[in-house]
Amino acid sequence: MIGIVVVSHSRALGEAVVALAREMAATPPPLAVAAGLDETTFGTDATEVASAIEHVAADTDGVLVLVDIGSSVLSAELACELVDPELAERVTISPAPLVEGIVPAVVAAAGGADLAEVAAEAEEGLAAKQAHLADNDDGEDDDAPAPSSPADRPARFVDVVVDEPHGLHARPAAALVALVRSFDAQVTVANLDAGTAPVSGTSLSKLATLDAGRGTRLRVSAEGPQAREVLAAVEVLAARDFAPEAPAQAASTSPAAVRGTATGFSRGSGLDVAIGPAHVVRDEVNVEGYQSRSPGEELTRSDEAAARVADAIRRQEGDDPLASDVLGAHLALLDDDAIRAGVAGRIASGDPATTAWQEVLGGVATDFAALADDYQRERAQDVRAVLRQVLQTLVAGPNAPLPQSKAVPEGAIVVIDELDPATAAGLDAGAVAGVVTVRGGSTGHGVIVARSRGIPIFTGGGATAAGIADSDIVGFDAASRLLVVRPNADETSRLRALLESRQSEADEAQGQAHEPAVTADGVRVRVAANITSARDAIGAGTTGAEGSGLVRTEIVFGAESAAPSLGRQAAEFLAIASGLQWQQITIRTWDVGGDKPLAFLPGPDEANPMLGVRGLRLMRQVPDLFDDQLRAICGAAEQTPVRVMFPMVTTRDEVDWALERLAAVRAELGADPIPVGIMVEVPAAAIRIAELARGLDFVSIGTNDLTQYTLAADRGNDGVSQLADGLDPAVLQLIRHVADHVPDGVAVAVCGDLASRVEAVSLLLGLGVHELSAVGPVVPGVKQAVRHTSLAAARALAEQALAAPSAAAVRELLRPAR
Amino acid sequence: MGDTVDLDQFSDWMRRYAGVIHDNAPLLTELDSAIGDADHGSNMDRGMTAVVDALDVGEFTSPADLFKKVGMTLVSSVGGASGPLYGTFFLRFGGKLGAGPVDAEGLGVALHAGVDGIVQRGKAAVGDKTMLDAWVPAVEAYDAAASSGVGAALTAAAEAAAQGRDSATPLVAHRGRASYLGERSAGHQDPGATSTVLLLETAAETLG
């Protein structure tokens, strides 16, 4: 990467310029400032410039020096004489105007451009302003050929409309540059309305010259190996109003990082019901035709196959963050030293490459499948998916095209042995009607990915599913566990009717997504969204979420290796608020423990982390980190409505401690008060809520943890997972207790899974809950359920549920309510 | 008297110049306020005060050593363009001086090297209304008088510098902050040329 040094007469100016430029990239290049003789004395110091260059050069391949006026130039030149001559060769002093130059330079550098490219970008920095302010009505523009005349038109293009209110300004343009740079394709962009010449899609400064305001039509053309892919990605970006993706996450296998919600990509119907012709995907690769050769040749073939599969995986990356994590895990498997050594060892002892991979990865899959942890167990699917690809590549031979998953015909139902996450992420959610799996439960990782993308999925179809042949008509309703193969006319019309009624319900809910949710008897209920990223917030904003009832900070920053700075945290909170149209967001402080550690905040190694040092308990051991987050929250609160929420609270003493820290931070910053609340997850907190919630503004019930603590059952443990049901009357009694005993004026919210279950909405309102926070995609459905509820009836329903003998009985009660 | 200049004399020159700059700082700033950013006097005063501080604590074994310190100190303490310009002058000037006393010819070589450094750093020429309008005639006059000894040569240089400074006063500035004023810079005496004249006058007094 290329680093940047800013030389200015004024330290304040230099630092401000760098701060401005940093905004342009999720991962800015190394930047240093050599400005002013001290905080207030204007001037430049060549020795300072030299050390700034040395500092930045240590981590970069080259340094671009941007200067303001007069002695800045002289000091920068002198600095190049003061540093090591070899280093000086990697330094360029830019003649660009400082502010106009640094912005495109940072974007280019962040995208991996070399020194000459970064320098050229900086120099072009003034062009956009010049073009914009040049006489607009000369109409002659003879040096600007009409874009894409048929003769010189590249093979592919897409037309997109700029829907961003402020046009293709620097931030959306930066997102476009970052995206384009990540593909192997040459991309140009032309303003169809202005008819000006196409400009390079990798140049922020040139994109700015397009002067594309809101509503401008752009033609994006691409050539090269990934032309098709980059155009598809550009369309997605444009559909997302050019909102940049969250910073690329490291290949992470933590469930927290993976279980986000994909938004902005084509989505499935989300109706849980589907009917269509079967498209059977056979997992087994037939290796019988594989001709084994000498161990030396087999090793070469094995290495080549692994490399080709890795290449293919890398090309799939960058599309969907959910998929990226999974694909990163696949790459890690291919790159695993132990696995590669195992394969090589078997080949050396005479195994064909196919057998070697089958044995080694098969063994790994078996090991994973035997693990106690649900999530770890699911990794076996990843291993099998990688094995399948390697075997396909080996069997197809080195010259065959890479094995691609057969294109799924539009409207088909994919029938597959089990759905691994990569396959789930690779399906075209807008085209496929649904998925039926032979094996696997409803909580597998691939299933979660499919669901989050709105793909109807029927899991564990067993022998019925195994018997499905290609093109058989298949129908299912996942909600009522109905699976029909080759349905008769009657069954078909019933499924179609179900599909239609679900669709019209969904359409109705979607149509009113942005309307407030008011019960039939006139009570307004806030329906907010649970948020795990700024991108998530944008999605929730489009589904009508009224702000956020839970921002999971430990997931928002879950991929970071170091504690995010105060400024970074505040900026992310503001990005989230922006996605939700600046409605109130509820920021939960770090909810971390031994079971879900962060790289920068490892929880203690505990025998029973769920009952250990987590949430607020852990914060008391690292108060500085806690204070820093409170500072960031207070900082964000100055600009947008914010509530703060403390997780894993058990005693009043803990509440007081957190309130004291908050008061101290506020006093230090001179910040205004912000609404404060606690999570109610621990039965003790629910029981003593009158005492714990004294002086607070709200409480929010985390039904997942409250359920597992109340019933002493781990959801992830098959042996007891049935006990861990949020509808258990014991849990409902605790919710009722909280609603009845909070001090007057304290709002009661639910942000756990129960709030995302449409059928439970009426019950929760009847128990006395005032606010709901659900996952973004179900917000319209939850709102609709609120509208169908009358509080009087809901209270009666709640009384019945509280007195019900079991969770199953409660579920029966709820069935007609849907 | 004195056909050579030694370390102590060079050191005296710098100390004396620091005093002269301090006394003339208001004048230099006033000149600069007419056509620049009103900081040449205070910048040079801060720089030369730092030089004296450095001379007080440093042990120097040769003129080369001494002027390396002077140059680097000016570079990091003056702040304005005169920092790198005078800094470069002294770095290059000192680079041509050996360990022992230097004669008139050697001093001339060093002056040339220093002035070349200013030309290279500032990319200005005579007539641009900069310190070079004083420096360039000064080194020419020095060369012409060098055979008469260090004192005479430096006196000639100082006189030529003053003439050069004055001849630049009616000119329009083409370099530096004054160039932003364009025609309006004409008629004002250049502060950089002024501090150069002071430097050479002090040299004639202390090194001659």
Tab-separated table of N, CA, C and O in Angstrom, chain A residues 258-262 267 270 272 322 326 374-375 378-379 381-382 414 416-427 429 434-461 476 478 481:
chain	number	residue	atom	x	y	z
A	258	VAL	N	-21.107	-14.394	11.529
A	258	VAL	CA	-21.752	-14.963	10.356
A	258	VAL	C	-23.262	-14.778	10.382
A	258	VAL	O	-23.886	-14.554	9.370
A	259	ARG	N	-23.822	-14.823	11.576
A	259	ARG	CA	-25.279	-14.823	11.627
A	259	ARG	C	-25.864	-13.431	11.508
A	259	ARG	O	-26.629	-12.984	12.312
A	260	GLY	N	-25.434	-12.727	10.526
A	260	GLY	CA	-26.027	-11.426	10.268
A	260	GLY	C	-27.229	-11.608	9.364
A	260	GLY	O	-27.708	-12.706	9.129
A	261	THR	N	-27.717	-10.544	8.849
A	261	THR	CA	-28.839	-10.605	7.948
A	261	THR	C	-28.418	-9.966	6.642
A	261	THR	O	-28.003	-8.825	6.622
A	262	ALA	N	-28.520	-10.699	5.573
A	262	ALA	CA	-28.156	-10.127	4.286
A	262	ALA	C	-29.289	-9.240	3.805
A	262	ALA	O	-30.446	-9.601	3.858
A	267	ARG	N	-33.856	-11.012	-2.917
A	267	ARG	CA	-34.363	-11.802	-1.810
A	267	ARG	C	-35.410	-12.782	-2.290
A	267	ARG	O	-36.092	-12.548	-3.289
A	270	GLY	N	-39.688	-15.360	1.151
A	270	GLY	CA	-39.794	-15.327	2.602
A	270	GLY	C	-41.120	-15.877	3.098
A	270	GLY	O	-41.534	-15.603	4.218
A	272	ASP	N	-42.083	-19.193	3.268
A	272	ASP	CA	-42.038	-20.543	3.844
A	272	ASP	C	-42.824	-21.556	3.031
A	272	ASP	O	-42.986	-22.686	3.454
A	322	LEU	N	-22.215	-12.504	4.119
A	322	LEU	CA	-22.479	-13.767	4.772
A	322	LEU	C	-21.690	-14.877	4.086
A	322	LEU	O	-21.050	-15.705	4.707
A	326	VAL	N	-18.103	-17.569	4.985
A	326	VAL	CA	-18.097	-19.003	4.764
A	326	VAL	C	-17.003	-19.374	3.767
A	326	VAL	O	-16.243	-20.319	3.968
A	374	ASP	N	-23.014	-27.170	18.703
A	374	ASP	CA	-23.839	-27.125	17.502
A	374	ASP	C	-23.134	-26.454	16.332
A	374	ASP	O	-23.093	-26.969	15.220
A	375	TYR	N	-22.606	-25.311	16.632
A	375	TYR	CA	-22.002	-24.513	15.569
A	375	TYR	C	-20.793	-25.234	14.986
A	375	TYR	O	-20.623	-25.321	13.773
A	378	GLU	N	-21.619	-27.933	12.665
A	378	GLU	CA	-22.022	-27.499	11.327
A	378	GLU	C	-20.819	-27.329	10.390
A	378	GLU	O	-20.965	-27.322	9.181
A	379	ARG	N	-19.621	-27.126	10.978
A	379	ARG	CA	-18.431	-26.947	10.128
A	379	ARG	C	-18.181	-28.174	9.255
A	379	ARG	O	-17.484	-28.106	8.264
A	381	GLN	N	-20.116	-29.524	7.366
A	381	GLN	CA	-20.679	-29.219	6.044
A	381	GLN	C	-19.679	-28.484	5.179
A	381	GLN	O	-19.571	-28.726	3.983
A	382	ASP	N	-18.974	-27.544	5.803
A	382	ASP	CA	-17.976	-26.789	5.055
A	382	ASP	C	-16.923	-27.740	4.491
A	382	ASP	O	-16.490	-27.618	3.348
A	414	VAL	N	-34.784	-26.535	-5.310
A	414	VAL	CA	-33.534	-27.262	-5.226
A	414	VAL	C	-33.683	-28.380	-4.205
A	414	VAL	O	-34.093	-28.130	-3.070
A	416	ILE	N	-31.542	-31.168	-2.251
A	416	ILE	CA	-30.137	-31.401	-1.957
A	416	ILE	C	-30.034	-32.219	-0.684
A	416	ILE	O	-30.922	-32.158	0.176
A	417	ASP	N	-28.969	-32.992	-0.598
A	417	ASP	CA	-28.811	-33.864	0.556
A	417	ASP	C	-28.785	-33.032	1.836
A	417	ASP	O	-29.563	-33.218	2.746
A	418	GLU	N	-27.837	-32.089	1.899
A	418	GLU	CA	-27.874	-31.113	2.977
A	418	GLU	C	-27.375	-29.797	2.415
A	418	GLU	O	-26.612	-29.773	1.445
A	419	LEU	N	-27.817	-28.696	2.991
A	419	LEU	CA	-27.528	-27.391	2.433
A	419	LEU	C	-26.343	-26.785	3.173
A	419	LEU	O	-26.464	-26.401	4.330
A	420	ASP	N	-25.194	-26.742	2.471
A	420	ASP	CA	-24.057	-26.111	3.144
A	420	ASP	C	-24.146	-24.602	2.920
A	420	ASP	O	-24.803	-24.139	1.998
A	421	PRO	N	-23.473	-23.840	3.773
A	421	PRO	CA	-23.628	-22.377	3.720
A	421	PRO	C	-23.198	-21.791	2.379
A	421	PRO	O	-23.817	-20.852	1.894
A	422	ALA	N	-22.147	-22.359	1.781
A	422	ALA	CA	-21.667	-21.781	0.520
A	422	ALA	C	-22.720	-21.950	-0.567
A	422	ALA	O	-22.988	-21.035	-1.339
A	423	THR	N	-23.322	-23.137	-0.610
A	423	THR	CA	-24.370	-23.364	-1.605
A	423	THR	C	-25.545	-22.430	-1.339
A	423	THR	O	-26.106	-21.823	-2.250
A	424	ALA	N	-25.902	-22.304	-0.063
A	424	ALA	CA	-27.031	-21.437	0.291
A	424	ALA	C	-26.764	-20.010	-0.142
A	424	ALA	O	-27.634	-19.332	-0.669
A	425	ALA	N	-25.527	-19.564	0.067
A	425	ALA	CA	-25.197	-18.193	-0.279
A	425	ALA	C	-25.113	-18.005	-1.787
A	425	ALA	O	-25.314	-16.916	-2.302
A	426	GLY	N	-24.804	-19.109	-2.501
A	426	GLY	CA	-24.632	-19.004	-3.945
A	426	GLY	C	-25.937	-19.077	-4.727
A	426	GLY	O	-25.967	-18.773	-5.909
A	427	LEU	N	-27.010	-19.480	-4.063
A	427	LEU	CA	-28.290	-19.587	-4.779
A	427	LEU	C	-28.796	-18.201	-5.148
A	427	LEU	O	-28.607	-17.243	-4.416
A	429	ALA	N	-31.457	-16.046	-4.896
A	429	ALA	CA	-32.646	-16.061	-4.040
A	429	ALA	C	-33.876	-15.554	-4.769
A	429	ALA	O	-35.001	-15.956	-4.474
A	434	GLY	N	-37.541	-22.515	-3.901
A	434	GLY	CA	-37.359	-23.014	-2.552
A	434	GLY	C	-36.288	-24.092	-2.517
A	434	GLY	O	-35.710	-24.430	-3.555
A	435	VAL	N	-36.034	-24.612	-1.322
A	435	VAL	CA	-35.030	-25.652	-1.152
A	435	VAL	C	-35.620	-26.749	-0.269
A	435	VAL	O	-36.306	-26.453	0.715
A	436	VAL	N	-35.356	-27.985	-0.654
A	436	VAL	CA	-35.724	-29.118	0.197
A	436	VAL	C	-34.456	-29.886	0.515
A	436	VAL	O	-33.681	-30.192	-0.391
A	437	THR	N	-34.199	-30.147	1.802
A	437	THR	CA	-33.028	-30.952	2.129
A	437	THR	C	-33.480	-32.328	2.602
A	437	THR	O	-34.553	-32.478	3.192
A	438	VAL	N	-32.622	-33.304	2.313
A	438	VAL	CA	-32.909	-34.660	2.756
A	438	VAL	C	-32.555	-34.790	4.224
A	438	VAL	O	-33.338	-35.243	5.046
A	439	ARG	N	-31.315	-34.317	4.540
A	439	ARG	CA	-30.839	-34.422	5.921
A	439	ARG	C	-30.821	-33.031	6.556
A	439	ARG	O	-31.064	-32.030	5.912
A	440	GLY	N	-30.424	-32.988	7.796
A	440	GLY	CA	-30.170	-31.708	8.458
A	440	GLY	C	-31.400	-31.143	9.120
A	440	GLY	O	-32.518	-31.316	8.656
A	441	GLY	N	-31.133	-30.474	10.238
A	441	GLY	CA	-32.219	-29.858	11.003
A	441	GLY	C	-32.507	-28.459	10.511
A	441	GLY	O	-32.017	-28.042	9.457
A	442	SER	N	-33.289	-27.759	11.266
A	442	SER	CA	-33.725	-26.436	10.834
A	442	SER	C	-32.803	-25.335	11.350
A	442	SER	O	-33.052	-24.169	11.113
A	443	THR	N	-31.736	-25.718	12.082
A	443	THR	CA	-30.888	-24.677	12.646
A	443	THR	C	-29.497	-24.660	12.016
A	443	THR	O	-28.621	-23.956	12.473
A	444	GLY	N	-29.297	-25.488	10.981
A	444	GLY	CA	-27.976	-25.527	10.356
A	444	GLY	C	-27.599	-24.173	9.799
A	444	GLY	O	-28.457	-23.340	9.501
A	445	HIS	N	-26.311	-23.998	9.665
A	445	HIS	CA	-25.788	-22.718	9.202
A	445	HIS	C	-26.274	-22.381	7.791
A	445	HIS	O	-26.684	-21.262	7.505
A	446	GLY	N	-26.258	-23.375	6.928
A	446	GLY	CA	-26.725	-23.151	5.560
A	446	GLY	C	-28.207	-22.768	5.553
A	446	GLY	O	-28.652	-21.942	4.755
A	447	VAL	N	-28.960	-23.374	6.477
A	447	VAL	CA	-30.386	-23.069	6.574
A	447	VAL	C	-30.578	-21.617	7.021
A	447	VAL	O	-31.424	-20.893	6.501
A	448	ILE	N	-29.755	-21.201	7.974
A	448	ILE	CA	-29.857	-19.817	8.458
A	448	ILE	C	-29.557	-18.837	7.322
A	448	ILE	O	-30.250	-17.839	7.143
A	449	VAL	N	-28.525	-19.178	6.554
A	449	VAL	CA	-28.179	-18.298	5.423
A	449	VAL	C	-29.345	-18.217	4.449
A	449	VAL	O	-29.755	-17.139	4.023
A	450	ALA	N	-29.928	-19.383	4.114
A	450	ALA	CA	-31.035	-19.407	3.161
A	450	ALA	C	-32.216	-18.596	3.692
A	450	ALA	O	-32.808	-17.791	2.984
A	451	ARG	N	-32.542	-18.808	4.965
A	451	ARG	CA	-33.673	-18.085	5.561
A	451	ARG	C	-33.440	-16.588	5.537
A	451	ARG	O	-34.334	-15.811	5.248
A	452	SER	N	-32.199	-16.194	5.904
A	452	SER	CA	-31.932	-14.767	5.982
A	452	SER	C	-32.066	-14.141	4.601
A	452	SER	O	-32.271	-12.949	4.473
A	453	ARG	N	-31.961	-14.966	3.561
A	453	ARG	CA	-32.110	-14.441	2.213
A	453	ARG	C	-33.536	-14.614	1.713
A	453	ARG	O	-33.828	-14.358	0.553
A	454	GLY	N	-34.412	-15.086	2.579
A	454	GLY	CA	-35.821	-15.170	2.229
A	454	GLY	C	-36.173	-16.383	1.388
A	454	GLY	O	-37.242	-16.448	0.796
A	455	ILE	N	-35.257	-17.354	1.308
A	455	ILE	CA	-35.543	-18.547	0.493
A	455	ILE	C	-36.378	-19.525	1.333
A	455	ILE	O	-35.939	-19.946	2.395
A	456	PRO	N	-37.548	-19.916	0.854
A	456	PRO	CA	-38.321	-20.922	1.593
A	456	PRO	C	-37.520	-22.226	1.648
A	456	PRO	O	-36.949	-22.636	0.626
A	457	ILE	N	-37.466	-22.857	2.802
A	457	ILE	CA	-36.666	-24.091	2.900
A	457	ILE	C	-37.372	-25.100	3.775
A	457	ILE	O	-37.895	-24.763	4.832
A	458	PHE	N	-37.426	-26.330	3.277
A	458	PHE	CA	-38.002	-27.445	4.014
A	458	PHE	C	-36.845	-28.379	4.366
A	458	PHE	O	-36.182	-28.911	3.479
A	459	THR	N	-36.577	-28.547	5.648
A	459	THR	CA	-35.399	-29.331	6.043
A	459	THR	C	-35.799	-30.713	6.536
A	459	THR	O	-36.921	-30.915	7.011
A	460	GLY	N	-34.846	-31.631	6.405
A	460	GLY	CA	-35.039	-32.975	6.942
A	460	GLY	C	-36.188	-33.733	6.263
A	460	GLY	O	-37.013	-34.374	6.915
A	461	GLY	N	-36.239	-33.662	4.952
A	461	GLY	CA	-37.318	-34.318	4.202
A	461	GLY	C	-37.209	-35.834	4.146
A	461	GLY	O	-38.126	-36.511	3.667
A	476	PHE	N	-44.191	-27.525	-0.821
A	476	PHE	CA	-44.097	-27.670	0.644
A	476	PHE	C	-44.555	-26.412	1.349
A	476	PHE	O	-44.615	-25.331	0.769
A	478	ALA	N	-43.285	-25.013	4.913
A	478	ALA	CA	-42.376	-25.272	6.028
A	478	ALA	C	-43.083	-25.017	7.352
A	478	ALA	O	-42.798	-25.677	8.353
A	481	ARG	N	-45.027	-28.046	8.138
A	481	ARG	CA	-44.242	-29.267	7.869
A	481	ARG	C	-44.953	-30.165	6.839
A	481	ARG	O	-45.031	-31.390	7.016
